[in-house]
mmCIF file of C-alpha atoms in Angstrom:
data_model
loop_
_atom_site.group_PDB
_atom_site.id
_atom_site.type_symbol
_atom_site.label_atom_id
_atom_site.label_comp_id
_atom_site.label_asym_id
_atom_site.label_seq_id
_atom_site.Cartn_x
_atom_site.Cartn_y
_atom_site.Cartn_z
ATOM 1 C CA MET W 95 7.889 23.619 -35.103
ATOM 2 C CA ILE W 96 6.001 20.753 -33.483
ATOM 3 C CA TYR W 97 2.210 20.736 -33.283
ATOM 4 C CA ILE W 98 -0.562 18.828 -31.528
ATOM 5 C CA LYS W 99 -2.662 17.063 -34.131
ATOM 6 C CA ASP W 100 -5.011 14.652 -32.355
ATOM 7 C CA THR W 101 -5.936 13.853 -28.744
ATOM 8 C CA TYR W 102 -7.951 11.329 -26.753
ATOM 9 C CA ALA W 103 -8.286 10.195 -23.141
ATOM 10 C CA THR W 104 -10.229 7.345 -21.577
ATOM 11 C CA LYS W 105 -12.155 7.794 -18.385
ATOM 12 C CA THR W 106 -9.878 7.714 -15.344
ATOM 13 C CA GLY W 107 -10.976 5.646 -12.361
ATOM 14 C CA GLU W 108 -11.671 2.122 -11.189
ATOM 15 C CA LEU W 109 -12.143 0.530 -14.592
ATOM 16 C CA TRP W 110 -12.870 -3.040 -13.574
ATOM 17 C CA ASP W 111 -13.877 -4.147 -17.078
ATOM 18 C CA CYS W 112 -10.639 -2.935 -18.684
ATOM 19 C CA GLY W 113 -7.200 -4.487 -18.636
ATOM 20 C CA LEU W 114 -3.980 -2.870 -19.801
ATOM 21 C CA SER W 115 -4.571 -4.090 -23.362
ATOM 22 C CA ASP W 116 -8.144 -2.783 -23.357
ATOM 23 C CA LEU W 117 -6.984 0.692 -22.364
ATOM 24 C CA LEU W 118 -4.401 0.696 -25.147
ATOM 25 C CA LYS W 119 -6.988 -0.512 -27.655
ATOM 26 C CA GLU W 120 -9.431 2.239 -26.663
ATOM 27 C CA VAL W 121 -7.016 5.120 -27.142
ATOM 28 C CA ILE W 122 -5.612 3.710 -30.387
ATOM 29 C CA ALA W 123 -9.139 3.187 -31.772
ATOM 30 C CA ASN W 124 -9.926 6.850 -31.125
ATOM 31 C CA ILE W 125 -6.771 8.299 -32.715
ATOM 32 C CA ASP W 126 -5.943 8.500 -36.424
ATOM 33 C CA THR W 127 -2.788 6.386 -36.618
ATOM 34 C CA SER W 128 -2.625 6.181 -40.416
ATOM 35 C CA GLN W 129 0.214 8.715 -40.682
ATOM 36 C CA VAL W 130 2.007 7.778 -37.452
ATOM 37 C CA ASP W 131 5.614 6.741 -38.009
ATOM 38 C CA ALA W 132 6.698 6.173 -34.380
ATOM 39 C CA VAL W 133 5.167 5.669 -30.934
ATOM 40 C CA TYR W 134 6.337 6.592 -27.436
ATOM 41 C CA VAL W 135 4.566 4.921 -24.492
ATOM 42 C CA GLY W 136 4.673 6.269 -20.943
ATOM 43 C CA ASN W 137 4.135 3.510 -18.387
ATOM 44 C CA MET W 138 5.499 2.808 -14.925
ATOM 45 C CA LEU W 139 3.956 -0.373 -13.567
ATOM 46 C CA GLY W 140 3.284 -2.668 -16.531
ATOM 47 C CA GLY W 141 6.074 -5.022 -15.555
ATOM 48 C CA VAL W 142 5.695 -4.748 -11.783
ATOM 49 C CA LEU W 143 1.906 -5.159 -11.524
ATOM 50 C CA ASN W 144 0.539 -6.320 -14.883
ATOM 51 C CA GLU W 145 3.439 -8.658 -15.740
ATOM 52 C CA GLN W 146 3.537 -7.030 -19.166
ATOM 53 C CA LEU W 147 6.768 -5.606 -20.513
ATOM 54 C CA ASN W 148 7.688 -5.114 -24.191
ATOM 55 C CA LEU W 149 4.798 -2.681 -24.622
ATOM 56 C CA GLY W 150 6.258 -1.644 -27.972
ATOM 57 C CA ALA W 151 5.257 -4.934 -29.568
ATOM 58 C CA LYS W 152 1.871 -4.789 -27.831
ATOM 59 C CA VAL W 153 1.171 -1.318 -29.253
ATOM 60 C CA ALA W 154 2.425 -2.152 -32.759
ATOM 61 C CA THR W 155 0.206 -5.250 -32.776
ATOM 62 C CA ILE W 156 -2.876 -3.208 -31.850
ATOM 63 C CA ILE W 157 -2.094 -0.578 -34.494
ATOM 64 C CA GLY W 158 -1.449 -3.346 -37.017
ATOM 65 C CA ARG W 159 1.845 -2.089 -38.434
ATOM 66 C CA ASN W 160 5.550 -2.576 -37.822
ATOM 67 C CA LEU W 161 6.648 0.614 -36.055
ATOM 68 C CA PRO W 162 9.465 1.944 -33.900
ATOM 69 C CA VAL W 163 8.011 2.053 -30.384
ATOM 70 C CA VAL W 164 9.795 3.239 -27.235
ATOM 71 C CA ARG W 165 8.540 2.655 -23.705
ATOM 72 C CA VAL W 166 9.431 5.468 -21.282
ATOM 73 C CA GLU W 167 9.569 4.944 -17.500
ATOM 74 C CA ALA W 168 10.084 7.933 -15.233
ATOM 75 C CA ALA W 169 7.775 7.043 -12.333
ATOM 76 C CA CYS W 170 4.805 9.435 -12.237
ATOM 77 C CA ALA W 171 6.498 11.619 -14.880
ATOM 78 C CA SER W 172 6.512 8.787 -17.439
ATOM 79 C CA GLY W 173 3.840 10.411 -19.612
ATOM 80 C CA GLY W 174 5.376 13.871 -19.595
ATOM 81 C CA VAL W 175 8.844 12.533 -20.345
ATOM 82 C CA ALA W 176 7.402 10.428 -23.198
ATOM 83 C CA VAL W 177 5.994 13.659 -24.667
ATOM 84 C CA ASN W 178 9.427 15.249 -24.321
ATOM 85 C CA GLN W 179 11.177 12.344 -26.046
ATOM 86 C CA ALA W 180 8.704 12.396 -28.930
ATOM 87 C CA TRP W 181 9.129 16.176 -29.256
ATOM 88 C CA GLN W 182 12.900 15.803 -29.403
ATOM 89 C CA ALA W 183 12.676 13.085 -32.073
ATOM 90 C CA LEU W 184 10.440 15.288 -34.210
ATOM 91 C CA LYS W 185 12.699 18.307 -33.719
ATOM 92 C CA ALA W 186 15.659 16.208 -34.834
ATOM 93 C CA GLY W 187 13.850 15.293 -38.043
ATOM 94 C CA PHE W 188 13.587 11.565 -37.446
ATOM 95 C CA TYR W 189 9.793 11.455 -37.836
ATOM 96 C CA SER W 190 6.839 13.508 -39.087
ATOM 97 C CA ASN W 191 4.020 12.182 -36.881
ATOM 98 C CA VAL W 192 4.535 10.578 -33.485
ATOM 99 C CA LEU W 193 1.877 8.995 -31.298
ATOM 100 C CA VAL W 194 2.409 9.433 -27.556
ATOM 101 C CA ILE W 195 0.434 7.139 -25.265
ATOM 102 C CA GLY W 196 0.295 7.112 -21.479
ATOM 103 C CA VAL W 197 -1.283 4.099 -19.800
ATOM 104 C CA GLU W 198 -1.621 2.469 -16.379
ATOM 105 C CA LYS W 199 -3.738 -0.308 -14.881
ATOM 106 C CA MET W 200 -3.641 -0.381 -11.067
ATOM 107 C CA THR W 201 -6.999 -1.140 -9.460
ATOM 108 C CA ASP W 202 -6.933 -4.919 -9.946
ATOM 109 C CA PHE W 203 -4.345 -5.096 -7.181
ATOM 110 C CA SER W 204 -4.464 -4.628 -3.414
ATOM 111 C CA ASN W 205 -3.561 -1.323 -1.804
ATOM 112 C CA GLU W 206 -0.481 -2.991 -0.344
ATOM 113 C CA GLU W 207 0.688 -4.254 -3.745
ATOM 114 C CA VAL W 208 0.165 -0.851 -5.360
ATOM 115 C CA ALA W 209 1.846 1.029 -2.502
ATOM 116 C CA ARG W 210 4.888 -1.239 -2.725
ATOM 117 C CA ALA W 211 5.073 -0.879 -6.506
ATOM 118 C CA LEU W 212 4.805 2.916 -6.331
ATOM 119 C CA ALA W 213 7.435 3.064 -3.591
ATOM 120 C CA MET W 214 9.947 1.626 -6.050
ATOM 121 C CA ALA W 215 10.139 5.155 -7.475
ATOM 122 C CA ALA W 216 11.809 6.251 -4.231
ATOM 123 C CA ASP W 217 15.501 5.748 -3.478
ATOM 124 C CA ASN W 218 15.847 2.050 -2.632
ATOM 125 C CA THR W 219 18.814 2.454 -0.288
ATOM 126 C CA THR W 220 17.488 5.186 1.994
ATOM 127 C CA GLU W 221 13.713 5.091 1.468
ATOM 128 C CA PHE W 222 12.105 2.083 -0.250
ATOM 129 C CA ASN W 223 14.053 -0.611 1.621
ATOM 130 C CA ASN W 224 13.306 1.136 4.907
ATOM 131 C CA GLY W 225 9.558 0.971 4.344
ATOM 132 C CA VAL W 226 9.003 4.610 3.431
ATOM 133 C CA THR W 227 5.931 5.324 1.272
ATOM 134 C CA PHE W 228 5.060 8.303 -0.884
ATOM 135 C CA PRO W 229 2.278 9.477 1.452
ATOM 136 C CA ALA W 230 4.863 9.517 4.260
ATOM 137 C CA LEU W 231 7.381 11.449 2.161
ATOM 138 C CA HIS W 232 4.799 14.030 1.130
ATOM 139 C CA ALA W 233 3.643 14.288 4.743
ATOM 140 C CA LEU W 234 7.186 15.310 5.687
ATOM 141 C CA VAL W 235 7.066 17.950 2.960
ATOM 142 C CA ALA W 236 3.664 19.165 4.160
ATOM 143 C CA GLN W 237 4.811 19.411 7.773
ATOM 144 C CA ALA W 238 7.931 21.324 6.772
ATOM 145 C CA TYR W 239 5.832 23.718 4.687
ATOM 146 C CA LEU W 240 3.275 24.370 7.422
ATOM 147 C CA ASN W 241 6.035 24.946 9.970
ATOM 148 C CA LYS W 242 8.044 27.245 7.703
ATOM 149 C CA TYR W 243 5.118 29.553 6.980
ATOM 150 C CA ASN W 244 3.362 29.136 10.344
ATOM 151 C CA LEU W 245 0.199 27.797 8.726
ATOM 152 C CA ALA W 246 -2.535 25.572 10.129
ATOM 153 C CA PRO W 247 -3.220 22.188 8.458
ATOM 154 C CA ALA W 248 -6.634 23.577 7.471
ATOM 155 C CA VAL W 249 -5.034 25.395 4.524
ATOM 156 C CA LEU W 250 -4.633 21.995 2.862
ATOM 157 C CA ASP W 251 -8.364 21.331 3.088
ATOM 158 C CA ALA W 252 -9.419 24.183 0.806
ATOM 159 C CA VAL W 253 -7.194 22.847 -1.976
ATOM 160 C CA SER W 254 -8.962 19.466 -1.857
ATOM 161 C CA VAL W 255 -12.379 21.112 -1.939
ATOM 162 C CA ARG W 256 -11.486 23.149 -5.035
ATOM 163 C CA SER W 257 -10.219 20.061 -6.865
ATOM 164 C CA HIS W 258 -13.455 18.161 -6.297
ATOM 165 C CA GLN W 259 -15.534 21.147 -7.410
ATOM 166 C CA LYS W 260 -13.614 21.298 -10.686
ATOM 167 C CA ALA W 261 -13.860 17.552 -11.358
ATOM 168 C CA PHE W 262 -17.615 17.476 -10.735
ATOM 169 C CA ALA W 263 -18.588 18.424 -14.297
ATOM 170 C CA ASP W 264 -15.996 16.257 -16.074
ATOM 171 C CA ASP W 265 -17.577 12.956 -17.076
ATOM 172 C CA LYS W 266 -14.133 11.354 -17.457
ATOM 173 C CA ALA W 267 -12.963 12.313 -13.959
ATOM 174 C CA GLN W 268 -12.675 9.670 -11.244
ATOM 175 C CA PHE W 269 -14.720 11.578 -8.660
ATOM 176 C CA HIS W 270 -18.008 13.400 -9.220
ATOM 177 C CA LYS W 271 -18.644 14.367 -5.633
ATOM 178 C CA LYS W 272 -18.365 17.848 -4.208
ATOM 179 C CA ILE W 273 -16.885 17.904 -0.719
ATOM 180 C CA THR W 274 -16.588 20.415 2.102
ATOM 181 C CA GLU W 275 -13.696 21.262 4.368
ATOM 182 C CA ASP W 276 -15.565 19.398 7.112
ATOM 183 C CA ASP W 277 -15.540 16.298 4.888
ATOM 184 C CA VAL W 278 -11.788 16.609 4.447
ATOM 185 C CA ARG W 279 -11.209 16.972 8.185
ATOM 186 C CA ALA W 280 -13.439 13.962 8.876
ATOM 187 C CA SER W 281 -11.583 11.720 6.417
ATOM 188 C CA ALA W 282 -9.137 9.129 7.703
ATOM 189 C CA MET W 283 -5.633 10.140 8.692
ATOM 190 C CA VAL W 284 -3.116 8.635 6.248
ATOM 191 C CA THR W 285 0.090 10.064 7.671
ATOM 192 C CA SER W 286 0.014 13.328 9.590
ATOM 193 C CA PRO W 287 -0.849 15.951 8.493
ATOM 194 C CA LEU W 288 -2.191 14.306 5.311
ATOM 195 C CA LYS W 289 -5.687 12.856 5.429
ATOM 196 C CA LEU W 290 -7.363 10.652 2.841
ATOM 197 C CA TYR W 291 -8.933 13.598 1.018
ATOM 198 C CA HIS W 292 -5.511 15.235 0.675
ATOM 199 C CA CYS W 293 -4.313 12.321 -1.496
ATOM 200 C CA SER W 294 -4.928 11.382 -5.122
ATOM 201 C CA PRO W 295 -6.548 7.970 -5.695
ATOM 202 C CA ILE W 296 -5.350 4.726 -7.245
ATOM 203 C CA SER W 297 -6.553 4.861 -10.844
ATOM 204 C CA ASP W 298 -6.711 3.180 -14.226
ATOM 205 C CA GLY W 299 -6.618 5.099 -17.484
ATOM 206 C CA ALA W 300 -4.928 5.962 -20.737
ATOM 207 C CA ALA W 301 -4.436 9.028 -22.899
ATOM 208 C CA ALA W 302 -2.907 9.742 -26.285
ATOM 209 C CA ILE W 303 -1.781 12.635 -28.458
ATOM 210 C CA VAL W 304 -0.297 12.834 -31.931
ATOM 211 C CA LEU W 305 2.583 15.285 -32.290
ATOM 212 C CA SER W 306 3.342 16.391 -35.822
ATOM 213 C CA THR W 307 5.481 18.632 -37.986
ATOM 214 C CA GLU W 308 2.253 19.481 -39.850
ATOM 215 C CA GLN W 309 0.885 22.822 -38.672
ATOM 216 C CA THR W 310 -2.251 22.901 -36.525
ATOM 217 C CA ASP W 311 -3.751 25.467 -34.155
ATOM 218 C CA LEU W 312 -1.670 24.251 -31.178
ATOM 219 C CA GLU W 313 2.123 24.252 -31.014
ATOM 220 C CA LEU W 314 4.141 22.272 -28.491
ATOM 221 C CA ALA W 315 6.424 25.276 -28.197
ATOM 222 C CA ALA W 316 8.847 23.976 -25.582
ATOM 223 C CA SER W 317 9.534 20.807 -23.622
ATOM 224 C CA VAL W 318 11.948 20.506 -20.716
ATOM 225 C CA THR W 319 12.747 17.494 -18.565
ATOM 226 C CA LEU W 320 15.266 17.309 -15.740
ATOM 227 C CA ALA W 321 16.123 14.728 -13.091
ATOM 228 C CA SER W 322 17.270 15.977 -9.705
ATOM 229 C CA ARG W 323 20.779 15.444 -8.359
ATOM 230 C CA GLU W 324 19.013 15.094 -4.975
ATOM 231 C CA PHE W 325 17.041 11.887 -5.475
ATOM 232 C CA ALA W 326 16.207 11.016 -1.874
ATOM 233 C CA LEU W 327 14.306 13.444 0.317
ATOM 234 C CA ALA W 328 17.107 13.219 2.887
ATOM 235 C CA ASP W 329 19.446 14.749 0.291
ATOM 236 C CA ARG W 330 17.456 17.992 0.193
ATOM 237 C CA SER W 331 18.412 21.124 2.080
ATOM 238 C CA ASP W 332 14.858 22.473 1.640
ATOM 239 C CA LEU W 333 11.740 20.308 1.627
ATOM 240 C CA THR W 334 9.400 23.189 0.763
ATOM 241 C CA SER W 335 10.629 23.741 -2.779
ATOM 242 C CA PHE W 336 11.848 21.446 -5.546
ATOM 243 C CA ALA W 337 15.039 22.887 -7.030
ATOM 244 C CA VAL W 338 14.823 20.772 -10.172
ATOM 245 C CA VAL W 339 11.430 22.312 -11.030
ATOM 246 C CA GLN W 340 12.742 25.825 -10.510
ATOM 247 C CA GLU W 341 15.715 25.099 -12.764
ATOM 248 C CA ALA W 342 13.460 23.644 -15.460
ATOM 249 C CA VAL W 343 10.960 26.509 -15.390
ATOM 250 C CA ALA W 344 13.775 29.039 -15.699
ATOM 251 C CA LYS W 345 14.158 27.782 -19.277
ATOM 252 C CA LEU W 346 10.597 28.880 -20.140
ATOM 253 C CA ASP W 347 8.774 32.195 -20.540
ATOM 254 C CA LEU W 348 5.554 31.901 -18.537
ATOM 255 C CA SER W 349 4.794 35.629 -18.375
ATOM 256 C CA GLU W 350 1.591 35.184 -20.407
ATOM 257 C CA LEU W 351 0.535 31.816 -18.958
ATOM 258 C CA GLU W 352 -3.244 31.416 -18.788
ATOM 259 C CA ILE W 353 -3.826 27.771 -17.886
ATOM 260 C CA VAL W 354 -1.746 25.125 -16.118
ATOM 261 C CA GLU W 355 -2.101 21.467 -15.199
ATOM 262 C CA VAL W 356 0.064 20.816 -12.139
ATOM 263 C CA HIS W 357 1.037 17.462 -10.656
ATOM 264 C CA ASP W 358 -1.098 17.366 -7.496
ATOM 265 C CA CYS W 359 -0.561 13.759 -6.393
ATOM 266 C CA PHE W 360 -1.054 15.216 -2.906
ATOM 267 C CA VAL W 361 -2.441 18.687 -2.231
ATOM 268 C CA ILE W 362 0.907 19.806 -0.830
ATOM 269 C CA ALA W 363 2.417 18.977 -4.239
ATOM 270 C CA GLU W 364 0.022 21.428 -5.911
ATOM 271 C CA ILE W 365 0.893 24.122 -3.382
ATOM 272 C CA ILE W 366 4.625 23.762 -3.933
ATOM 273 C CA ALA W 367 4.198 23.491 -7.710
ATOM 274 C CA LEU W 368 2.381 26.815 -7.924
ATOM 275 C CA GLU W 369 5.188 28.457 -5.973
ATOM 276 C CA ASP W 370 8.039 26.766 -7.847
ATOM 277 C CA LEU W 371 6.479 27.732 -11.186
ATOM 278 C CA GLY W 372 6.298 31.355 -10.063
ATOM 279 C CA ILE W 373 2.508 31.469 -10.253
ATOM 280 C CA MET W 374 2.100 32.129 -6.519
ATOM 281 C CA ARG W 375 4.394 33.737 -3.974
ATOM 282 C CA LYS W 376 6.168 31.595 -1.390
ATOM 283 C CA GLY W 377 3.845 30.625 1.434
ATOM 284 C CA GLN W 378 0.730 31.429 -0.636
ATOM 285 C CA GLY W 379 0.479 28.427 -2.942
ATOM 286 C CA TRP W 380 -2.551 27.115 -1.082
ATOM 287 C CA GLN W 381 -4.617 30.026 -2.399
ATOM 288 C CA GLU W 382 -6.384 30.054 -5.770
ATOM 289 C CA PRO W 383 -4.484 32.137 -8.354
ATOM 290 C CA GLU W 384 -6.472 34.960 -9.909
ATOM 291 C CA HIS W 385 -4.598 35.190 -13.208
ATOM 292 C CA VAL W 386 -4.066 31.514 -14.153
ATOM 293 C CA LYS W 387 -6.551 28.642 -14.416
ATOM 294 C CA VAL W 388 -5.270 25.649 -12.416
ATOM 295 C CA ASN W 389 -6.290 21.997 -12.854
ATOM 296 C CA VAL W 390 -9.611 22.928 -14.418
ATOM 297 C CA ARG W 391 -10.885 19.320 -14.396
ATOM 298 C CA GLY W 392 -9.779 18.438 -10.884
ATOM 299 C CA GLY W 393 -6.169 17.483 -11.505
ATOM 300 C CA LEU W 394 -4.815 14.213 -10.153
ATOM 301 C CA LYS W 395 -6.515 14.719 -6.803
ATOM 302 C CA ALA W 396 -10.086 14.437 -8.065
ATOM 303 C CA GLY W 397 -9.695 13.702 -11.763
ATOM 304 C CA GLY W 398 -7.588 10.626 -11.002
ATOM 305 C CA HIS W 399 -3.932 9.623 -11.249
ATOM 306 C CA ALA W 400 -3.304 6.707 -13.622
ATOM 307 C CA ILE W 401 0.455 7.079 -13.185
ATOM 308 C CA GLY W 402 1.873 6.560 -16.683
ATOM 309 C CA ALA W 403 -1.126 8.236 -18.302
ATOM 310 C CA THR W 404 -1.072 11.405 -16.211
ATOM 311 C CA GLY W 405 1.454 13.492 -18.143
ATOM 312 C CA VAL W 406 -0.280 12.716 -21.444
ATOM 313 C CA LYS W 407 -3.753 13.269 -19.994
ATOM 314 C CA GLN W 408 -2.588 16.714 -18.850
ATOM 315 C CA MET W 409 -1.731 17.479 -22.484
ATOM 316 C CA VAL W 410 -5.141 16.269 -23.669
ATOM 317 C CA THR W 411 -6.872 18.448 -21.075
ATOM 318 C CA LEU W 412 -4.863 21.515 -22.058
ATOM 319 C CA ALA W 413 -5.437 20.961 -25.777
ATOM 320 C CA GLU W 414 -9.187 20.597 -25.324
ATOM 321 C CA GLU W 415 -9.470 23.565 -22.974
ATOM 322 C CA MET W 416 -7.291 25.812 -25.143
ATOM 323 C CA ARG W 417 -9.286 24.948 -28.250
ATOM 324 C CA THR W 418 -12.599 25.511 -26.473
ATOM 325 C CA HIS W 419 -11.795 28.659 -24.506
ATOM 326 C CA GLN W 420 -9.074 30.153 -26.717
ATOM 327 C CA TYR W 421 -6.416 30.250 -24.014
ATOM 328 C CA GLN W 422 -3.162 31.323 -25.653
ATOM 329 C CA LEU W 423 -0.549 29.673 -23.418
ATOM 330 C CA GLY W 424 -0.793 26.496 -21.343
ATOM 331 C CA LEU W 425 1.654 24.413 -19.304
ATOM 332 C CA ALA W 426 1.683 20.757 -18.238
ATOM 333 C CA HIS W 427 3.746 20.127 -15.078
ATOM 334 C CA ASN W 428 4.411 16.408 -14.504
ATOM 335 C CA VAL W 429 6.601 15.172 -11.632
ATOM 336 C CA GLY W 430 8.186 11.819 -10.809
ATOM 337 C CA GLY W 431 8.953 10.946 -7.201
ATOM 338 C CA VAL W 432 8.971 13.754 -4.649
ATOM 339 C CA GLY W 433 10.388 16.389 -6.968
ATOM 340 C CA ALA W 434 12.966 13.895 -8.262
ATOM 341 C CA GLN W 435 12.178 14.397 -11.940
ATOM 342 C CA VAL W 436 10.050 16.904 -13.825
ATOM 343 C CA ALA W 437 8.663 17.299 -17.322
ATOM 344 C CA LEU W 438 7.335 20.699 -18.390
ATOM 345 C CA ASN W 439 5.458 20.877 -21.698
ATOM 346 C CA LEU W 440 4.419 24.315 -22.978
ATOM 347 C CA ILE W 441 1.586 24.731 -25.492
ATOM 348 C CA LYS W 442 0.892 27.860 -27.553
ATOM 349 C CA LYS W 443 -2.320 28.651 -29.447
ATOM 350 C CA ARG W 444 -1.671 29.607 -33.073
#
């Protein structure tokens, strides 16, 4: 069995005084690395924006020991997939204690530079090279969803409001401002029907966990990652559900799920996630579930979305919440692209 031993997350937001190295140094300084015998790093944009590749050597230098370090890139799912790879290595018996870090530094760059870098996670033949952005792709998904279930765009607004309410009390969240549905409607149109307050922000941040074969109170009971055979959105027969997520979740027993962190890069992504995971019925994912706590600290939408850090930060949030409130089963749902790759990490309280 594989257990969660130690956790830490930086604040997520516009961290002007921190570079990529500073974020790595902060998480490593707040984790006991003395027993760590390998490191997995989730990062998407270090080479594209920060001009820093070879993060393995960077991390080993900060820790101060020669270590096997693997950098994992899976777009926005980089952190969750890094957790999966570390879990597999531990299950195989290669290591006893593995440090998983997720990190991203984005806010030093213009919106145009960041948008272009993020768009590289789309298919470069049919999407990226034709100028398609992720807000535009998710807008197509949102429009298809609203049309399919005959819903007004206003259903998206309530999801944004809930996210900001949940982030308000979290001192490490990017936004500490409660908003109303009127605020959402008054925000700038990004790409119809998505407005500014329907979108997660550009963020900096890092998070870390230590996975171990040594028993603790939290077990990483299962970890599943799948990439879709339908990379581009144009390949999909249905834009209102992500088949790769449904296939991945079929490998898990979520009947007693109490808390979930879903990948809400846009509010429509949260809606579809709740339906694909079987938490809400089709056409009802915009409502708040009664039986499962969702994105209790505001998710990506209000808590912030430091791309490579997100999947690991989800694990930190779940571990802290499960230890505080004694939830017995929690799930981290981390997605790369528009449902192009998914990592599901299931935690059990022991």
